[in-house]
PDB file of C-alpha atoms in Angstrom:
ATOM      1  CA  MET A   1      11.170 109.582 191.531  1.00 58.00           C
ATOM      2  CA  SER A   2      11.372 108.438 188.005  1.00 55.00           C
ATOM      3  CA  LEU A   3      12.495 104.983 186.734  1.00 54.00           C
ATOM      4  CA  ILE A   4      13.210 103.432 183.216  1.00 48.00           C
ATOM      5  CA  PRO A   5      10.900  99.936 183.587  1.00 52.00           C
ATOM      6  CA  ARG A   6      12.964  96.942 182.563  1.00 50.00           C
ATOM      7  CA  GLY A   7      12.196  95.656 179.070  1.00 52.00           C
ATOM      8  CA  SER A   8      11.189  99.304 177.938  1.00 54.00           C
ATOM      9  CA  LEU A   9      12.692 100.768 174.656  1.00 56.00           C
ATOM     10  CA  PHE A  10      15.111 102.803 176.931  1.00 55.00           C
ATOM     11  CA  ASP A  11      16.358  99.992 179.075  1.00 56.00           C
ATOM     12  CA  LEU A  12      19.926 100.210 178.422  1.00 56.00           C
ATOM     13  CA  ASP A  13      21.004  97.203 180.430  1.00 54.00           C
ATOM     14  CA  ASN A  14      18.696  95.005 178.670  1.00 54.00           C
ATOM     15  CA  MET A  15      19.654  96.520 175.209  1.00 56.00           C
ATOM     16  CA  ILE A  16      23.191  96.000 176.032  1.00 54.00           C
ATOM     17  CA  GLU A  17      22.288  92.253 176.952  1.00 52.00           C
ATOM     18  CA  GLN A  18      20.098  91.811 174.055  1.00 55.00           C
ATOM     19  CA  LEU A  19      23.217  93.181 171.395  1.00 56.00           C
ATOM     20  CA  MET A  20      25.877  90.774 173.146  1.00 50.00           C
ATOM     21  CA  LEU A  21      23.759  87.518 173.043  1.00 46.00           C
ATOM     22  CA  PRO A  22      24.422  86.784 169.322  1.00 45.00           C
ATOM     23  CA  ASN A  23      28.073  86.815 170.311  1.00 42.00           C
ATOM     24  CA  ARG A  24      28.061  84.590 173.066  1.00 41.00           C
ATOM     25  CA  VAL A  25      29.300  81.168 172.595  1.00 39.00           C
ATOM     26  CA  LEU A  26      28.308  77.967 174.496  1.00 36.00           C
ATOM     27  CA  GLY A  27      30.896  77.889 177.280  1.00 35.00           C
ATOM     28  CA  GLN A  28      31.867  81.576 177.436  1.00 40.00           C
ATOM     29  CA  GLY A  29      31.292  83.604 180.285  1.00 42.00           C
ATOM     30  CA  THR A  30      29.362  86.994 180.448  1.00 44.00           C
ATOM     31  CA  GLU A  31      32.149  89.380 180.980  1.00 52.00           C
ATOM     32  CA  GLY A  32      30.818  92.954 180.934  1.00 59.00           C
ATOM     33  CA  PHE A  33      27.754  94.412 182.260  1.00 63.00           C
ATOM     34  CA  PHE A  34      25.342  92.494 184.423  1.00 66.00           C
ATOM     35  CA  SER A  35      22.170  93.677 185.281  1.00 73.00           C
ATOM     36  CA  PRO A  36      20.406  92.801 188.723  1.00 77.00           C
ATOM     37  CA  ARG A  37      16.686  92.947 189.609  1.00 86.00           C
ATOM     38  CA  ILE A  38      15.624  95.999 191.412  1.00 90.00           C
ATOM     39  CA  ASP A  39      12.308  96.551 193.515  1.00 93.00           C
ATOM     40  CA  VAL A  40      11.387 100.128 194.407  1.00 91.00           C
ATOM     41  CA  CYS A  41       8.636 100.771 196.900  1.00 92.00           C
ATOM     42  CA  GLU A  42       7.148 104.139 197.872  1.00 89.00           C
ATOM     43  CA  HIS A  43       5.737 104.486 201.711  1.00 90.00           C
ATOM     44  CA  LYS A  44       4.164 107.551 203.118  1.00 88.00           C
ATOM     45  CA  ASP A  45       7.710 109.032 204.249  1.00 89.00           C
ATOM     46  CA  SER A  46      10.209 107.287 202.210  1.00 90.00           C
ATOM     47  CA  TYR A  47      11.340 105.260 199.361  1.00 90.00           C
ATOM     48  CA  GLU A  48      12.735 101.798 199.699  1.00 94.00           C
ATOM     49  CA  ILE A  49      15.004 100.149 197.137  1.00 93.00           C
ATOM     50  CA  SER A  50      16.450  96.899 196.647  1.00 95.00           C
ATOM     51  CA  ALA A  51      18.970  95.434 194.755  1.00 93.00           C
ATOM     52  CA  GLU A  52      19.493  91.563 194.416  1.00 91.00           C
ATOM     53  CA  LEU A  53      23.504  91.619 194.064  1.00 88.00           C
ATOM     54  CA  PRO A  54      24.728  88.132 194.876  1.00 83.00           C
ATOM     55  CA  GLY A  55      28.263  87.146 194.479  1.00 81.00           C
ATOM     56  CA  VAL A  56      29.349  90.961 195.194  1.00 87.00           C
ATOM     57  CA  SER A  57      31.038  92.031 198.180  1.00 88.00           C
ATOM     58  CA  LYS A  58      30.390  95.267 199.709  1.00 91.00           C
ATOM     59  CA  GLU A  59      33.275  96.753 199.313  1.00 92.00           C
ATOM     60  CA  HIS A  60      32.743  96.498 195.536  1.00 90.00           C
ATOM     61  CA  ILE A  61      29.538  98.713 195.941  1.00 93.00           C
ATOM     62  CA  ASN A  62      29.194 102.340 195.397  1.00 93.00           C
ATOM     63  CA  VAL A  63      26.188 104.373 196.123  1.00 92.00           C
ATOM     64  CA  THR A  64      26.103 107.862 195.202  1.00 90.00           C
ATOM     65  CA  LEU A  65      24.045 110.977 195.464  1.00 86.00           C
ATOM     66  CA  GLU A  66      24.293 113.879 193.191  1.00 86.00           C
ATOM     67  CA  ASN A  67      21.713 116.538 192.071  1.00 82.00           C
ATOM     68  CA  GLY A  68      18.938 114.560 193.230  1.00 82.00           C
ATOM     69  CA  VAL A  69      19.937 111.405 191.083  1.00 86.00           C
ATOM     70  CA  LEU A  70      20.763 108.181 192.785  1.00 87.00           C
ATOM     71  CA  THR A  71      23.374 105.914 191.525  1.00 90.00           C
ATOM     72  CA  LEU A  72      24.198 102.329 192.225  1.00 91.00           C
ATOM     73  CA  GLU A  73      27.476 100.609 191.123  1.00 91.00           C
ATOM     74  CA  ALA A  74      28.889  97.409 191.648  1.00 89.00           C
ATOM     75  CA  GLU A  75      31.433  94.922 190.397  1.00 86.00           C
ATOM     76  CA  THR A  76      31.898  91.641 190.570  1.00 80.00           C
ATOM     77  CA  HIS A  77      35.012  89.330 189.456  1.00 74.00           C
ATOM     78  CA  ARG A  78      35.221  86.152 188.098  1.00 70.00           C
ATOM     79  CA  GLU A  79      37.401  83.902 190.445  1.00 67.00           C
ATOM     80  CA  ASN A  80      40.577  82.392 188.981  1.00 61.00           C
ATOM     81  CA  LYS A  81      39.686  78.654 188.628  1.00 62.00           C
ATOM     82  CA  GLU A  82      42.325  75.860 187.987  1.00 63.00           C
ATOM     83  CA  GLU A  83      41.927  74.202 185.115  1.00 64.00           C
ATOM     84  CA  LYS A  84      40.499  70.433 185.680  1.00 69.00           C
ATOM     85  CA  GLU A  85      39.740  67.879 183.810  1.00 75.00           C
ATOM     86  CA  GLY A  86      36.588  67.940 181.739  1.00 79.00           C
ATOM     87  CA  ARG A  87      35.015  70.873 179.999  1.00 80.00           C
ATOM     88  CA  VAL A  88      32.527  73.477 180.402  1.00 76.00           C
ATOM     89  CA  ILE A  89      29.214  72.729 178.865  1.00 78.00           C
ATOM     90  CA  ARG A  90      27.579  75.671 180.477  1.00 77.00           C
ATOM     91  CA  GLU A  91      28.485  78.692 182.196  1.00 71.00           C
ATOM     92  CA  GLU A  92      25.696  81.355 183.240  1.00 71.00           C
ATOM     93  CA  ARG A  93      27.019  83.298 186.125  1.00 70.00           C
ATOM     94  CA  ARG A  94      27.704  86.811 185.509  1.00 68.00           C
ATOM     95  CA  TYR A  95      30.717  88.959 185.982  1.00 73.00           C
ATOM     96  CA  GLY A  96      31.276  92.598 185.483  1.00 80.00           C
ATOM     97  CA  LYS A  97      29.876  95.934 186.460  1.00 86.00           C
ATOM     98  CA  PHE A  98      26.247  97.092 187.218  1.00 83.00           C
ATOM     99  CA  LEU A  99      25.062 100.876 187.080  1.00 87.00           C
ATOM    100  CA  ARG A 100      21.702 101.814 187.580  1.00 88.00           C
ATOM    101  CA  SER A 101      20.370 105.631 188.355  1.00 88.00           C
ATOM    102  CA  PHE A 102      17.338 106.711 189.715  1.00 84.00           C
ATOM    103  CA  ASN A 103      16.084 110.392 189.647  1.00 88.00           C
ATOM    104  CA  LEU A 104      14.888 111.073 193.362  1.00 83.00           C
ATOM    105  CA  GLY A 105      14.192 114.737 192.596  1.00 81.00           C
ATOM    106  CA  GLU A 106      13.892 117.274 195.401  1.00 78.00           C
ATOM    107  CA  ASP A 107      11.557 115.542 197.864  1.00 79.00           C
ATOM    108  CA  VAL A 108      14.225 113.545 199.394  1.00 82.00           C
ATOM    109  CA  SER A 109      16.421 113.942 202.498  1.00 76.00           C
ATOM    110  CA  GLU A 110      19.968 113.489 201.248  1.00 78.00           C
ATOM    111  CA  LYS A 111      21.461 113.219 204.559  1.00 83.00           C
ATOM    112  CA  GLU A 112      19.206 110.622 206.056  1.00 88.00           C
ATOM    113  CA  ILE A 113      19.450 107.766 203.543  1.00 91.00           C
ATOM    114  CA  ASP A 114      20.303 104.365 205.047  1.00 94.00           C
ATOM    115  CA  ALA A 115      22.165 101.319 203.210  1.00 94.00           C
ATOM    116  CA  ASN A 116      22.388  98.141 204.171  1.00 95.00           C
ATOM    117  CA  PHE A 117      23.915  95.146 202.689  1.00 95.00           C
ATOM    118  CA  LYS A 118      22.793  91.433 203.658  1.00 94.00           C
ATOM    119  CA  ASP A 119      22.458  87.979 202.126  1.00 92.00           C
ATOM    120  CA  GLY A 120      23.551  89.785 198.728  1.00 90.00           C
ATOM    121  CA  VAL A 121      20.643  92.287 198.612  1.00 94.00           C
ATOM    122  CA  LEU A 122      21.457  95.819 198.967  1.00 95.00           C
ATOM    123  CA  THR A 123      18.328  97.891 200.716  1.00 96.00           C
ATOM    124  CA  LEU A 124      18.521 101.825 200.776  1.00 95.00           C
ATOM    125  CA  LYS A 125      15.922 103.516 202.526  1.00 95.00           C
ATOM    126  CA  VAL A 126      15.817 106.969 201.317  1.00 91.00           C
ATOM    127  CA  PRO A 127      13.647 109.257 203.743  1.00 91.00           C
ATOM    128  CA  LYS A 128      11.181 111.923 202.002  1.00 86.00           C
ATOM    129  CA  ARG A 129      11.793 115.649 203.058  1.00 82.00           C
ATOM    130  CA  GLU A 130       8.601 117.023 204.605  1.00 77.00           C
ATOM    131  CA  GLU A 131       6.943 119.206 201.911  1.00 71.00           C
ATOM    132  CA  VAL A 132       7.400 123.170 202.545  1.00 68.00           C
ATOM    133  CA  GLN A 133       3.947 124.682 201.983  1.00 73.00           C
ATOM    134  CA  PRO A 134       3.927 127.993 200.112  1.00 76.00           C
ATOM    135  CA  GLN A 135       3.317 130.738 202.584  1.00 79.00           C
ATOM    136  CA  ARG A 136       1.010 133.358 201.341  1.00 81.00           C
ATOM    137  CA  LYS A 137       2.249 136.554 203.085  1.00 82.00           C
ATOM    138  CA  ARG A 138       0.804 139.978 202.796  1.00 83.00           C
ATOM    139  CA  ILE A 139       2.713 142.718 201.451  1.00 83.00           C
ATOM    140  CA  GLU A 140       1.906 146.305 202.729  1.00 86.00           C
ATOM    141  CA  ILE A 141       1.994 149.092 200.443  1.00 90.00           C
ATOM    142  CA  HIS A 142       3.618 152.284 201.363  1.00 82.00           C
TER     143      HIS A 142
END
């Protein structure tokens, strides 16, 4: 499995976030992309991927696997608030879309992936396939 680490030159989520920073004004929301934290653990017979998705409902999460690439997508929407007296001094909650992909390669069992969403954390258990040992077979010459 290969994963682009956060904070690296190729971390697109962080790059987009940094590019948007100068355009943020105190009191304005951060509509667009959000970048939750992800943990990836490798076990003897599986991978475990956990993503923090607070404020996202299960209906707004999409997990797909195509050609060995696992993609997590999520979206959260801003609640329509009634205007109340006073002014917003700071607003840090994020709204928008999230997309993250992992190249799992050929060593995973696609049909047995288990996804669980509880308390704002999406946990995926991705079983590894048993490695097929190349067999050596003698070929008779006629």
